[in-house]
PDB file of C-alpha atoms in Angstrom:
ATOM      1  CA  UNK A   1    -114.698  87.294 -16.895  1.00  0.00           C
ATOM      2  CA  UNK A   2    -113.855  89.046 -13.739  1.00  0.00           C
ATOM      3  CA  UNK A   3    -115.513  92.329 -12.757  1.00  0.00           C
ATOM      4  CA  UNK A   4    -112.243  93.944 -13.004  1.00  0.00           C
ATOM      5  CA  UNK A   5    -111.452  92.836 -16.261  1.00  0.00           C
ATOM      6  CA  UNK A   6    -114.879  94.736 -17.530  1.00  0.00           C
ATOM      7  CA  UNK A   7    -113.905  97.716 -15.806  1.00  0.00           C
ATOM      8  CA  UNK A   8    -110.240  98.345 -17.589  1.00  0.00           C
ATOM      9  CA  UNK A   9    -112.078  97.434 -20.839  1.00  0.00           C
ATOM     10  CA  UNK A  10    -113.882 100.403 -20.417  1.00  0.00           C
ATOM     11  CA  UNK A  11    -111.443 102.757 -19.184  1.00  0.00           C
ATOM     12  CA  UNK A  12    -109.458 101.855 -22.391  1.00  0.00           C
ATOM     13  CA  UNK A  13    -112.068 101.867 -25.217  1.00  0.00           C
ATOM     14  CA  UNK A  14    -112.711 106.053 -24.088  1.00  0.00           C
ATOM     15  CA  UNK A  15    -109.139 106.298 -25.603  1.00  0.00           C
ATOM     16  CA  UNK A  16    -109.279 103.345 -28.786  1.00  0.00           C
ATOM     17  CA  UNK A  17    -110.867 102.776 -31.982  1.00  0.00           C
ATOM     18  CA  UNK A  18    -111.110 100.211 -34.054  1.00  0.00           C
ATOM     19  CA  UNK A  19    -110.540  97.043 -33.991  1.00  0.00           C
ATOM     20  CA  UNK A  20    -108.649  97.027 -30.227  1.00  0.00           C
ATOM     21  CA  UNK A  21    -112.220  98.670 -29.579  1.00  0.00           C
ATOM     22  CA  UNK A  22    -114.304  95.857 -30.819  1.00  0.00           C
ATOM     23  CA  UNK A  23    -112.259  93.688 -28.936  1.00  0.00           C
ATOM     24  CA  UNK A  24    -113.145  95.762 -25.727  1.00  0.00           C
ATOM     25  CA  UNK A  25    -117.123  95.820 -26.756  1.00  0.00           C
ATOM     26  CA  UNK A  26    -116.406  91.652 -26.954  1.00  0.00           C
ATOM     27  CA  UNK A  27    -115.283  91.343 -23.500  1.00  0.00           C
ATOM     28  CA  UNK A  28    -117.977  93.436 -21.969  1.00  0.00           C
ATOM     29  CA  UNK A  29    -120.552  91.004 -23.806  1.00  0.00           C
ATOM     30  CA  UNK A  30    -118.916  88.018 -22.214  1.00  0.00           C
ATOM     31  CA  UNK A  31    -119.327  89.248 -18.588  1.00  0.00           C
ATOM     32  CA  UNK A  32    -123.021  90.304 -19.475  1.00  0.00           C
ATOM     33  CA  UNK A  33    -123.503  87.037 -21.238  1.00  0.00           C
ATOM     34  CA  UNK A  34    -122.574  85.186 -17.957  1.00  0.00           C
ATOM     35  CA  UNK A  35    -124.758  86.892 -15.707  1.00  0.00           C
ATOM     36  CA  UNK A  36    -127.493  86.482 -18.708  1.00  0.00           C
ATOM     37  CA  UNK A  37    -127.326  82.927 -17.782  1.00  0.00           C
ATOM     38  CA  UNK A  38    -127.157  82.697 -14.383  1.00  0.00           C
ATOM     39  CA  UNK A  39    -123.593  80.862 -14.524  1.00  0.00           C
ATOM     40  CA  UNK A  40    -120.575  81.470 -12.894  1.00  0.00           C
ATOM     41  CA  UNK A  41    -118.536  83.686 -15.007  1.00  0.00           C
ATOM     42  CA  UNK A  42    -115.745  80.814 -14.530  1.00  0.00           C
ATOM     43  CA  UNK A  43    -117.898  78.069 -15.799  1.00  0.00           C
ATOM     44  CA  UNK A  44    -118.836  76.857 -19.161  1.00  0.00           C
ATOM     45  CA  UNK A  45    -121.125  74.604 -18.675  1.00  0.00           C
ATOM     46  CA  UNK A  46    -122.022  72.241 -22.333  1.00  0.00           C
ATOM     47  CA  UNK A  47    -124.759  69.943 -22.777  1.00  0.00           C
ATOM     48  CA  UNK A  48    -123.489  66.806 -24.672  1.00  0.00           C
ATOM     49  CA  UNK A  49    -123.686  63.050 -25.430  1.00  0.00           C
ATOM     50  CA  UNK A  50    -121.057  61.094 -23.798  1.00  0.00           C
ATOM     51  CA  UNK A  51    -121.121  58.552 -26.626  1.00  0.00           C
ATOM     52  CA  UNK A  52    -121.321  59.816 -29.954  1.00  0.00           C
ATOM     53  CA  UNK A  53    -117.986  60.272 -32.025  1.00  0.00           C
ATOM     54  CA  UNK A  54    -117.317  61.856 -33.564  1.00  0.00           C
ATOM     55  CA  UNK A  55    -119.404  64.844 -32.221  1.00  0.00           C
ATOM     56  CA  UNK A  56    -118.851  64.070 -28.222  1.00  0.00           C
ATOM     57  CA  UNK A  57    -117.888  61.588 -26.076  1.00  0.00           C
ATOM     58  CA  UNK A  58    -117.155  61.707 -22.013  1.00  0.00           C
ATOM     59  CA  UNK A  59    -113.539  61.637 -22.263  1.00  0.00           C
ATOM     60  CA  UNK A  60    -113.165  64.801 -24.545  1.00  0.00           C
ATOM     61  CA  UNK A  61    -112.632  62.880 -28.325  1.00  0.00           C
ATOM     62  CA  UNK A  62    -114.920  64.484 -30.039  1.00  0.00           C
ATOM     63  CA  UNK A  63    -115.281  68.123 -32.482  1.00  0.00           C
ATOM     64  CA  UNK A  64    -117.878  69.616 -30.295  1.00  0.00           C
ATOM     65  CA  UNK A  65    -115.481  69.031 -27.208  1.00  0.00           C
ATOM     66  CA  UNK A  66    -112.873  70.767 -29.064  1.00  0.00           C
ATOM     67  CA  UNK A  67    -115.273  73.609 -30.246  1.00  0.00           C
ATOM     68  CA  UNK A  68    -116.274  73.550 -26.439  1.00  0.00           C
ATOM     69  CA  UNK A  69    -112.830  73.761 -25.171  1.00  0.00           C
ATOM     70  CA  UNK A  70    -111.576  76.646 -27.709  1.00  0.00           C
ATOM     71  CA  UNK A  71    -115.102  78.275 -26.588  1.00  0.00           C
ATOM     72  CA  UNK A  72    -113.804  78.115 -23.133  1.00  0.00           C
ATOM     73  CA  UNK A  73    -110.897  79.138 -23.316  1.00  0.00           C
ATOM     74  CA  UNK A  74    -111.528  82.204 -25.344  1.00  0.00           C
ATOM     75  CA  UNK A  75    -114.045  82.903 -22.655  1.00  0.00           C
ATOM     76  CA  UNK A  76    -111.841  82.516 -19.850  1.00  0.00           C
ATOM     77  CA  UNK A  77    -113.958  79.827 -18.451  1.00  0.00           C
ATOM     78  CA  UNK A  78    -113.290  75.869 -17.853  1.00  0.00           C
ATOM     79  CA  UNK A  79    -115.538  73.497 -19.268  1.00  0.00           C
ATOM     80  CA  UNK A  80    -118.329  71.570 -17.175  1.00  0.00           C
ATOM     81  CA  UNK A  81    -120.725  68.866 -18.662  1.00  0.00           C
ATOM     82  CA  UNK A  82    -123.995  67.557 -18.648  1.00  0.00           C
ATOM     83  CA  UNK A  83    -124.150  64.385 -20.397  1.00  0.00           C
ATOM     84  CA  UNK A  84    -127.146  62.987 -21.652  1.00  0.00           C
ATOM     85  CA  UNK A  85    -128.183  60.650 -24.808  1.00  0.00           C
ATOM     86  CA  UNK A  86    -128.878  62.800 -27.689  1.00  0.00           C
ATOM     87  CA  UNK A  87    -132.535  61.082 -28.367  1.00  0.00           C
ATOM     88  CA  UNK A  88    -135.786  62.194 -27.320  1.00  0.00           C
ATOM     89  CA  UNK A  89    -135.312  64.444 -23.751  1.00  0.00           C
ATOM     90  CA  UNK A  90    -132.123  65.421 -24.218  1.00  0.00           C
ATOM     91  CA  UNK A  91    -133.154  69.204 -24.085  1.00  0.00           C
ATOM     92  CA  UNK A  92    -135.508  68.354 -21.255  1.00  0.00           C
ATOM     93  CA  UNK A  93    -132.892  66.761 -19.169  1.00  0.00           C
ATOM     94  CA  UNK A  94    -129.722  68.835 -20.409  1.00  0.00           C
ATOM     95  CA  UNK A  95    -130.427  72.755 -21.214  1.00  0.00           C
ATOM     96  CA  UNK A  96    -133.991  72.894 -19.601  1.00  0.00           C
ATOM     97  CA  UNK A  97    -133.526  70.831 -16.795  1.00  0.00           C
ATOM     98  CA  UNK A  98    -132.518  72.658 -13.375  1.00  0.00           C
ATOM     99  CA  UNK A  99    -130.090  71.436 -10.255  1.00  0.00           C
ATOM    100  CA  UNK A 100    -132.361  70.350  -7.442  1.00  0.00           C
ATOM    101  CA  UNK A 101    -130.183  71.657  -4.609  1.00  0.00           C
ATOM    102  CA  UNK A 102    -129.202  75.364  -7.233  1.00  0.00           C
ATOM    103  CA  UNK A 103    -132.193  75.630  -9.057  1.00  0.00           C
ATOM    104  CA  UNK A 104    -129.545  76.913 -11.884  1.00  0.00           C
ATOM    105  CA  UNK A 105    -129.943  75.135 -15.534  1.00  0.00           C
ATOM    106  CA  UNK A 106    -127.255  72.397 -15.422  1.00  0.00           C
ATOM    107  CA  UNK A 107    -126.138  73.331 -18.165  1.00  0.00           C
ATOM    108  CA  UNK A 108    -126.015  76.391 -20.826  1.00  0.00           C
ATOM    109  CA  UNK A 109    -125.047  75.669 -24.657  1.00  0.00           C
ATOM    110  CA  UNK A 110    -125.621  72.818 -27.008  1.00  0.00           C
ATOM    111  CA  UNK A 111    -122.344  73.365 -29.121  1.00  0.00           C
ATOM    112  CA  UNK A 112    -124.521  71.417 -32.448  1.00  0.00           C
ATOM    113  CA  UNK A 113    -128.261  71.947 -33.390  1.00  0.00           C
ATOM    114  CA  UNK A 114    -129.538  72.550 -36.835  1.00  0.00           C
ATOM    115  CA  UNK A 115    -130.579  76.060 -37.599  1.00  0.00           C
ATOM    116  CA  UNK A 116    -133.708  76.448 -36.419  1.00  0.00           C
ATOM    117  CA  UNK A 117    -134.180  73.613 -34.320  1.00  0.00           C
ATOM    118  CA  UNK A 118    -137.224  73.699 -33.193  1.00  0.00           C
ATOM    119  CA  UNK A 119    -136.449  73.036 -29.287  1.00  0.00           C
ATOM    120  CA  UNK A 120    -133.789  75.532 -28.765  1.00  0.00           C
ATOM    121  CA  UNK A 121    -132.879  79.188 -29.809  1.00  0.00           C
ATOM    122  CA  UNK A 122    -130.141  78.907 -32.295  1.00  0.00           C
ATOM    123  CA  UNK A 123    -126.879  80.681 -32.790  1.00  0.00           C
ATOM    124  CA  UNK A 124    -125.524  81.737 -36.516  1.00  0.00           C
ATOM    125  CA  UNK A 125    -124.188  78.634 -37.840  1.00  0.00           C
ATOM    126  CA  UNK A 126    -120.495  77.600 -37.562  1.00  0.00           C
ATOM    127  CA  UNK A 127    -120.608  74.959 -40.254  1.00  0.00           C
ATOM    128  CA  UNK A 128    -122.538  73.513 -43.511  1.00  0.00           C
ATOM    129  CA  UNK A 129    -122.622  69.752 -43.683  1.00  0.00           C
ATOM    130  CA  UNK A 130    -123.435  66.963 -45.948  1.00  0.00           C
ATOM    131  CA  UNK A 131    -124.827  63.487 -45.941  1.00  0.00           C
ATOM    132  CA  UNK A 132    -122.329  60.742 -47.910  1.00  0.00           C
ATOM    133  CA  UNK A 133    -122.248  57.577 -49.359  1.00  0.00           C
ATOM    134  CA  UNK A 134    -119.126  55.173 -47.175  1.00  0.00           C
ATOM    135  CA  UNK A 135    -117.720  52.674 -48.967  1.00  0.00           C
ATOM    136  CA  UNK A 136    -115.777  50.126 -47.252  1.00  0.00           C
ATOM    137  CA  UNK A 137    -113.167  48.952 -50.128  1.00  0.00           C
ATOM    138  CA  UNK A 138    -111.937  51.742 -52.248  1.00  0.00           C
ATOM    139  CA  UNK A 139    -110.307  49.258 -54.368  1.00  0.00           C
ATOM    140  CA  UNK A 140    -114.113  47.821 -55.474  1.00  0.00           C
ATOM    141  CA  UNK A 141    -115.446  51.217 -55.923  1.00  0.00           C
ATOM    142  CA  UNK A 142    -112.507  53.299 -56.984  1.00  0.00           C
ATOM    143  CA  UNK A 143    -114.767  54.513 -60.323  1.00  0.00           C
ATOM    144  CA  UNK A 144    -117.215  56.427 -57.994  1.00  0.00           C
ATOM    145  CA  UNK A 145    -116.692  59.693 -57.425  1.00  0.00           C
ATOM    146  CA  UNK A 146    -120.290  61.061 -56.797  1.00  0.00           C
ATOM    147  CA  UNK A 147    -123.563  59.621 -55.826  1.00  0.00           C
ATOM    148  CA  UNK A 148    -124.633  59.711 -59.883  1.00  0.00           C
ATOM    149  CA  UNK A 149    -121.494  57.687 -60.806  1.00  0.00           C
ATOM    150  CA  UNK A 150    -123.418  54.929 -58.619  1.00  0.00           C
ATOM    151  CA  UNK A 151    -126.107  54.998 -60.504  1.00  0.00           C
ATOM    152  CA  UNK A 152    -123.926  54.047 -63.597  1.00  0.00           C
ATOM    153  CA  UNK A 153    -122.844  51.311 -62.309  1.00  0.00           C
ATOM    154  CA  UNK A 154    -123.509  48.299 -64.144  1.00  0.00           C
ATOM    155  CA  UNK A 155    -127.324  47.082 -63.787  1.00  0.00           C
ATOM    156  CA  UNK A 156    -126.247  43.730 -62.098  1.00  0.00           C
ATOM    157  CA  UNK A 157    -123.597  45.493 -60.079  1.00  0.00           C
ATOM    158  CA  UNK A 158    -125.782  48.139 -58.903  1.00  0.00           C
ATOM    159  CA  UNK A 159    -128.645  45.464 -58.370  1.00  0.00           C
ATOM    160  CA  UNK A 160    -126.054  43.482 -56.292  1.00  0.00           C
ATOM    161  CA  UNK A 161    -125.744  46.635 -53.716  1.00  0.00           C
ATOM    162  CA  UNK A 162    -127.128  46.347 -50.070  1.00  0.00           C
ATOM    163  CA  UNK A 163    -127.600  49.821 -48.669  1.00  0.00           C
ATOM    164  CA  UNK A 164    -127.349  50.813 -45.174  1.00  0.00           C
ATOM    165  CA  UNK A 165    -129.739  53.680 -44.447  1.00  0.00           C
ATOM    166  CA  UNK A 166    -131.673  55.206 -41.184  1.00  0.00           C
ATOM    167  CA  UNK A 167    -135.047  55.258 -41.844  1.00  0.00           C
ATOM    168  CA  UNK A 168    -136.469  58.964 -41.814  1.00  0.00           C
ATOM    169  CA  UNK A 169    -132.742  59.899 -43.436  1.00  0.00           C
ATOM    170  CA  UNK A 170    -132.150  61.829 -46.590  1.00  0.00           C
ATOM    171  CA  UNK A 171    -130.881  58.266 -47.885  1.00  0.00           C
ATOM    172  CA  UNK A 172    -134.332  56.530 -47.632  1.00  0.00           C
ATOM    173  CA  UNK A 173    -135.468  59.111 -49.690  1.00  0.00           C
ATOM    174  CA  UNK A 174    -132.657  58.609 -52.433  1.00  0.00           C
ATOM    175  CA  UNK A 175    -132.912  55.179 -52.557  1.00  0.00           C
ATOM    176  CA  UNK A 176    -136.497  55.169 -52.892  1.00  0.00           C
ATOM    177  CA  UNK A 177    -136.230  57.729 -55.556  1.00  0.00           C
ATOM    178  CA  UNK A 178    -133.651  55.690 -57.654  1.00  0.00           C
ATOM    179  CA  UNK A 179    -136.124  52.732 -57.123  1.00  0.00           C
ATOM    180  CA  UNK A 180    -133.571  50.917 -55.084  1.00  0.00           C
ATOM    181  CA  UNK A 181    -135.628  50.935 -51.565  1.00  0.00           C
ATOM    182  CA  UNK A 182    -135.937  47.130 -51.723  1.00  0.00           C
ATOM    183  CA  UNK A 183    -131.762  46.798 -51.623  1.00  0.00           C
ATOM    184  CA  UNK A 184    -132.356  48.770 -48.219  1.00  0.00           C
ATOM    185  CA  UNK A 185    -131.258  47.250 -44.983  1.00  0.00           C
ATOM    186  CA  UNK A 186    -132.976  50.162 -42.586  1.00  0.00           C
ATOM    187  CA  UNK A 187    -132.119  50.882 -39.083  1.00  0.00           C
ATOM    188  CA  UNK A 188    -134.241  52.753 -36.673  1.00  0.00           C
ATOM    189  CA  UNK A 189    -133.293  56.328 -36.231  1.00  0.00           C
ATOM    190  CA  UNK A 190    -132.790  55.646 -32.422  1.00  0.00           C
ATOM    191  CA  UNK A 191    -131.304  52.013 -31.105  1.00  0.00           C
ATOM    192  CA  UNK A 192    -132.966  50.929 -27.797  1.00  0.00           C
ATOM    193  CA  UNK A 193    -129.310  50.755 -26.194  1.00  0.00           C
ATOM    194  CA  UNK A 194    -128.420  54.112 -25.349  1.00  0.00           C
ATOM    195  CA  UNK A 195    -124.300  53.357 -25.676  1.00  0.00           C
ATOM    196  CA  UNK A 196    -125.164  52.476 -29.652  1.00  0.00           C
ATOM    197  CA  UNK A 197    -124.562  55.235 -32.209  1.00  0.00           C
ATOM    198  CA  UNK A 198    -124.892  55.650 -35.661  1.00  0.00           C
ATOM    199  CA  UNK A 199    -121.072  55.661 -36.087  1.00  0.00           C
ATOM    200  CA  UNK A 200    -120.931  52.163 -34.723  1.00  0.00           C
ATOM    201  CA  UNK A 201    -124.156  50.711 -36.244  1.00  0.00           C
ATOM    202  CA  UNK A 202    -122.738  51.354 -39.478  1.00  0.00           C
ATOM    203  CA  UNK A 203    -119.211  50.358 -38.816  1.00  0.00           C
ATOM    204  CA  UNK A 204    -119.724  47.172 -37.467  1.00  0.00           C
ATOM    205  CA  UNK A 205    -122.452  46.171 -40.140  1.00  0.00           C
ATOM    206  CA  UNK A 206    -120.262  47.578 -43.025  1.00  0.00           C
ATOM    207  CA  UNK A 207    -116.817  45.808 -41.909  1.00  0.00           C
ATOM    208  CA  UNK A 208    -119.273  41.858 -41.118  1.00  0.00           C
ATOM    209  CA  UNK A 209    -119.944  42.615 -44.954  1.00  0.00           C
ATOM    210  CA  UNK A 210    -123.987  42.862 -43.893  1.00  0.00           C
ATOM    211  CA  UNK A 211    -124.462  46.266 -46.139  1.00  0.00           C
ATOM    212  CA  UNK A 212    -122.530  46.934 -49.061  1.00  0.00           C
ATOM    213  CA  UNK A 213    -122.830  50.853 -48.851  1.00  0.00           C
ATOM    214  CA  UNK A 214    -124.063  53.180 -46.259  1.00  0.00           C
ATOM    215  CA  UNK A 215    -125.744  56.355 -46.068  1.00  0.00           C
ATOM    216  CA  UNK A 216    -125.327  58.775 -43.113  1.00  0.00           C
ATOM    217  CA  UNK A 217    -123.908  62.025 -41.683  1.00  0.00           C
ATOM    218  CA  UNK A 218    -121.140  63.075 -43.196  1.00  0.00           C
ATOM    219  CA  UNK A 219    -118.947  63.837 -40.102  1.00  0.00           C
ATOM    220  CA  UNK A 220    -119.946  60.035 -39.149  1.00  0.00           C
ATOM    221  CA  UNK A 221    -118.931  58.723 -42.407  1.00  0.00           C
ATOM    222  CA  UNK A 222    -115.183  61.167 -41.973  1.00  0.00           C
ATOM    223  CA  UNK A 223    -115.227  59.789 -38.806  1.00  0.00           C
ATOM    224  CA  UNK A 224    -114.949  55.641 -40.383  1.00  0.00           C
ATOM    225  CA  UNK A 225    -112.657  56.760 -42.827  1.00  0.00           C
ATOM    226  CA  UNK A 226    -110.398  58.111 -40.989  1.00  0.00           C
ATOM    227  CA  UNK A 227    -110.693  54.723 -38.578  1.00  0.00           C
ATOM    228  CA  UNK A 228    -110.149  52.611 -41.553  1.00  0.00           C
ATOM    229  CA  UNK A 229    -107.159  53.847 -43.221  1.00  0.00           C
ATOM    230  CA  UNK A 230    -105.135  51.879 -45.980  1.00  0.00           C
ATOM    231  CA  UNK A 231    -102.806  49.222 -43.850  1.00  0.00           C
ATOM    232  CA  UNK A 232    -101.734  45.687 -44.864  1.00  0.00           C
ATOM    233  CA  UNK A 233    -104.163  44.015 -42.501  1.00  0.00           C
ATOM    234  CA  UNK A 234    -107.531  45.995 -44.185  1.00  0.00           C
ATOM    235  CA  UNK A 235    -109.159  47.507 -47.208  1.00  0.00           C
ATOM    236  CA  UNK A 236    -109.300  51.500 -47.487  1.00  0.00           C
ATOM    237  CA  UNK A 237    -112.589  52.914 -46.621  1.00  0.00           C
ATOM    238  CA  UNK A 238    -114.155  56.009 -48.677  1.00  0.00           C
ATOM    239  CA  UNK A 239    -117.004  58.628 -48.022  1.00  0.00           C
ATOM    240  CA  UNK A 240    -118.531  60.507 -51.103  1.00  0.00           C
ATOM    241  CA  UNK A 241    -120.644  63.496 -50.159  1.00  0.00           C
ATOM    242  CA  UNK A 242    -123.913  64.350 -51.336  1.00  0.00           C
ATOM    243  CA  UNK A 243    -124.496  67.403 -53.084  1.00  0.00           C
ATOM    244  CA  UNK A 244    -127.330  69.988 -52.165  1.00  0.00           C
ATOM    245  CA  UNK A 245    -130.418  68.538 -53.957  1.00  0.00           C
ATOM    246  CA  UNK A 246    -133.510  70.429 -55.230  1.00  0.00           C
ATOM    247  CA  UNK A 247    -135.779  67.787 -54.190  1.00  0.00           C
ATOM    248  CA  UNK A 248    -133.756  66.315 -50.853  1.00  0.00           C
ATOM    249  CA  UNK A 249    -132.060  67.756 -48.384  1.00  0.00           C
ATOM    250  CA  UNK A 250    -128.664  66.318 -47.773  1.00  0.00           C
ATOM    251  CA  UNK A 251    -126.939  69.254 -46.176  1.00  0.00           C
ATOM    252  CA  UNK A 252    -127.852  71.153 -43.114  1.00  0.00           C
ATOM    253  CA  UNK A 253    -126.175  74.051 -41.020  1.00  0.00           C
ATOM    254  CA  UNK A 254    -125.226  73.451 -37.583  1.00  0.00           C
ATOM    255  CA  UNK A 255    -125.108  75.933 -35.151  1.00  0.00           C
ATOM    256  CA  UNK A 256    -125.371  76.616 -31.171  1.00  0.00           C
ATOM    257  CA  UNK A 257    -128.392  75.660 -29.113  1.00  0.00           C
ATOM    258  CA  UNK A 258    -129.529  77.615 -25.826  1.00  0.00           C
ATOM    259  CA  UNK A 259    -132.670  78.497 -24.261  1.00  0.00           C
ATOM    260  CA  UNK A 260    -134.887  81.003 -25.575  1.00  0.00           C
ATOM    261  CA  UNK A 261    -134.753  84.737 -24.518  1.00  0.00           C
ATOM    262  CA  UNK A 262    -131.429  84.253 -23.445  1.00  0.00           C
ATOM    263  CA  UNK A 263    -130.571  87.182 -26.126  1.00  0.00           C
ATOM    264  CA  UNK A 264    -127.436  88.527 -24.281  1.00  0.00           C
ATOM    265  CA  UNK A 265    -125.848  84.533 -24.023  1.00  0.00           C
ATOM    266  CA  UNK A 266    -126.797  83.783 -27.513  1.00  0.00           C
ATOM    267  CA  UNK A 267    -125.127  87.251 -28.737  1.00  0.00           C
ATOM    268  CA  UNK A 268    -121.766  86.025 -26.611  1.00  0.00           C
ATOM    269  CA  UNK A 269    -121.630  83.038 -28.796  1.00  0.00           C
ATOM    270  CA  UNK A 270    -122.887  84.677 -32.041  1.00  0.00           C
ATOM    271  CA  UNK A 271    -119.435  87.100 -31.459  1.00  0.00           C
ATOM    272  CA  UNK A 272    -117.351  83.991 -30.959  1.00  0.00           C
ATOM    273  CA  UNK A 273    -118.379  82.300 -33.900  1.00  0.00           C
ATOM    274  CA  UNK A 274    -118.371  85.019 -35.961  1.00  0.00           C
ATOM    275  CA  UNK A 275    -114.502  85.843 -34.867  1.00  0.00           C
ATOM    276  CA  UNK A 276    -112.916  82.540 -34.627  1.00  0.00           C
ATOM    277  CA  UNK A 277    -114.612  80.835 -37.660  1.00  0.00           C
ATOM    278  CA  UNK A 278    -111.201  80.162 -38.923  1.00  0.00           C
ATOM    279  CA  UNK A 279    -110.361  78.148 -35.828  1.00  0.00           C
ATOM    280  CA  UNK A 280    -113.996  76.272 -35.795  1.00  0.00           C
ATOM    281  CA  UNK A 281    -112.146  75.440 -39.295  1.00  0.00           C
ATOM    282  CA  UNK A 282    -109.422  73.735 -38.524  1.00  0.00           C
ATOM    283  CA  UNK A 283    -111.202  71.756 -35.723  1.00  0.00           C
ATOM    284  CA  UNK A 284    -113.598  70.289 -38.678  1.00  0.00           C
ATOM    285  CA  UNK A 285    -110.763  69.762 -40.809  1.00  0.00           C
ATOM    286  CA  UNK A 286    -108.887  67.467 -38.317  1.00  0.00           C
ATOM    287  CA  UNK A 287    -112.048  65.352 -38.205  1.00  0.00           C
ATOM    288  CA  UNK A 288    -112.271  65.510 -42.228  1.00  0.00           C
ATOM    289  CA  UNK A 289    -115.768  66.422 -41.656  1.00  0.00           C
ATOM    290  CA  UNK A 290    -117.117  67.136 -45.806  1.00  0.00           C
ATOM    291  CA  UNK A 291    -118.448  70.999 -45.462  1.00  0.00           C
ATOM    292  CA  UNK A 292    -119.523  73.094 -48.168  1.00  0.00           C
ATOM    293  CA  UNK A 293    -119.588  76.538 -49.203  1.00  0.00           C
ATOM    294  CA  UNK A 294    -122.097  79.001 -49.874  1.00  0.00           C
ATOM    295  CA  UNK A 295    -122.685  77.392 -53.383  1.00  0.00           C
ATOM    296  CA  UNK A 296    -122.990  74.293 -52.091  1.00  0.00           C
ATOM    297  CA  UNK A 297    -119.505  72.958 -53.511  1.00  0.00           C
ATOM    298  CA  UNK A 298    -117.008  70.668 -50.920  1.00  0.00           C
ATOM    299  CA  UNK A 299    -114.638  72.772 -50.234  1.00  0.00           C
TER     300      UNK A 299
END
C-alpha cells in the first residue's frame, strides 16, 4: 500500500465512523504489516509446494493459490513464490530461509498450517477440515453413508476390504481400533520422490484396484472425486467424511503460518481472514473440500 494511500486514510477517518472507519484502521495495518516484514509493500511473497493439489501447485491450480491470489489482491500486492516440498525443511528453506544477495526472508506467509503448528506463529483459522473414507465405485458402496455404516457391512464383505492408509494418519488409528489393521496396505507419510503426493499415491493405487478404500485428507479425497466424476468410460468415485471423534482426531483447523514476533504481519492477515471469510468460502467450496462447523457437523 502506497504511502499516500495511508495518508488520505487518515485524513478521512478524523471525519467517519463506523464501518467506512474500520475500513480506514484496515488499510493503515496493511502498510504497517509490510514494513513489519521487511517486504515490498507491492509484493506478496507465499511459501508453497509446487506439487501438491489440491492445496498448491507451480502453475496456480490449487485453493491456497486462490486464497493467495484473493489475499493479494485485497492487499494491493502481486503474488511471488517460494516453492519448496512440503516435507521436513520446508520452513527452513521457505519462511526462515533468507536471499543471499537481500538478506530479506524469501518469502512471508504459509497460506495452510494447523493451529498451532509448532514451527510457525499461526493466524486464526480460515477453515475446519476432516479426514474421509474415498471410495472408488459408488455403485459397490452406495449403502455407506458414514464411516459406522462400514462397519456394518457384511463380515465377509468387510473382511474382503483392503485399506489404503498413511501410517502416523488418523486412519491407522481407526483401523487398528476396529481390529482391521491387518487389511492395511500403509504408505509412508513422506515418498522418497519429491514430485509424489498423497493425492496421487492414492489415486493411482485406488483406480489399479491395489486398495479397496482409502483414508486421507479430506480436501485430497474432494480433490479425486471431483477427478473421477460419473462418465460412460468410469465408475463414480465417493468421499465420506469422518466425524470429530472423542478418542481420534480426524479434523483439524488450518490457518496462516509466519514467523514468530512478526505481530503486526500476523494481525494484517488475522483482519483479512476475519473479513473475507465468506470469500475463503467459496474458494473451499469450488474444491468440495468437506468442512465443518463449530459442532462439528459437514456443513
Amino acid at each position: 500500500m502506497a504511502r499516500s494511500s495511508l495518508v488520505t486514510c487518515i485524513r478521512w477517518n478524523s471525519r467517519l465512523t463506523g464501518t467506512t472507519g474500520l475500513v480506514c484502521l484496515l488499510l493503515s495495518l496493511v502498510a504497517t504489516g509490510a514494513a513489519a516484514t521487511g517486504q515490498p509493500d507491492s509484493v506478496l511473497r507465499v511459501c508453497a509446494d509446487p506439487d501438491n493439489l489440491p492445496l498448491s501447485n507451480q502453475r496456480g491450480e490449487g485453493y491456497e493459490n486462490k486464497i493467495a491470489e484473493a489475499l493479494a489482491s485485497d492487499l494491493g500486492r502481486r503474488v511471488e513464490y517460494t516453492f519448496f516440498p512440503q516435507r521436513m525443511g520446508f520452513v527452513r528453506n521457505t519462511l526462515r530461509q533468507r536471499d543471499e544477495a537481500t538478506q530479506q526472508f524469501k518469502c512471508d506467509v504459509i497460506i495452510g498450517v494447523p493451529k498451532g503448528y509448532e514451527l510457525t506463529a499461526t493466524t486464526r483459522p480460515y477453515m475446519r477440515s476432516t479426514y474421509a473414507l474415498l471410495f472408488p465405485d459408488l455403485a459397490k458402496q452406495g449403502s455407506v453413508q458414514t464411516a459406522d455404516d462400514l462397519l456394518k457391512l457384511p463380515p465377509e464383505k468387510l473382511k474382503a476390504l483392503r485399506f489404503g492408509v498413511f501410517s502416523r494418519s488418523p486412519g491407522s488409528d481407526w483401523l487398528l481400533r476396529h481390529g482391521l489393521i491387518e487389511q492395511a496396505v500403509a504408505y509412508a507419510p513422506q515418498s522418497g520422490d519429491v514430485h509424489e503426493n498423497p493425492a496421487n499415491i492414492i489415486e493411482r493405487d485406488l483406480g489399479d484396484g491395489k486398495i479397496d478404500v482409502a483414508i486421507l485428507w479430506g480436501p485430497m479425497a474432494a480433490y479425486l472425486v471431483q477427478r473421477h466424476t460419473a462418465s460412460s468410460q468410469q465408475a463414480e468415485w465417493r468421499a465420506v467424511p469422518f466425524l470429530p471423534d472423542p478418542q481420534i482426531r480426524f479434523d483439524y483447523e488450518i490457518a496462516m503460518g509466519v514467523r514468530f514476533g512478526e505481530k503486526q504481519w500476523q494481525g494484517v492477515l488475522d483482519n483479512w481472514i476475519d473479513t473475507h471469510q465468506a470469500r475463503i468460502d467459496e474458494i473451499l467450496a469450488s474444491y468440495r473440500v468437506p468442512l465443518l462447523d463449530a459442532s462439528g457437523k459437514v456443513k
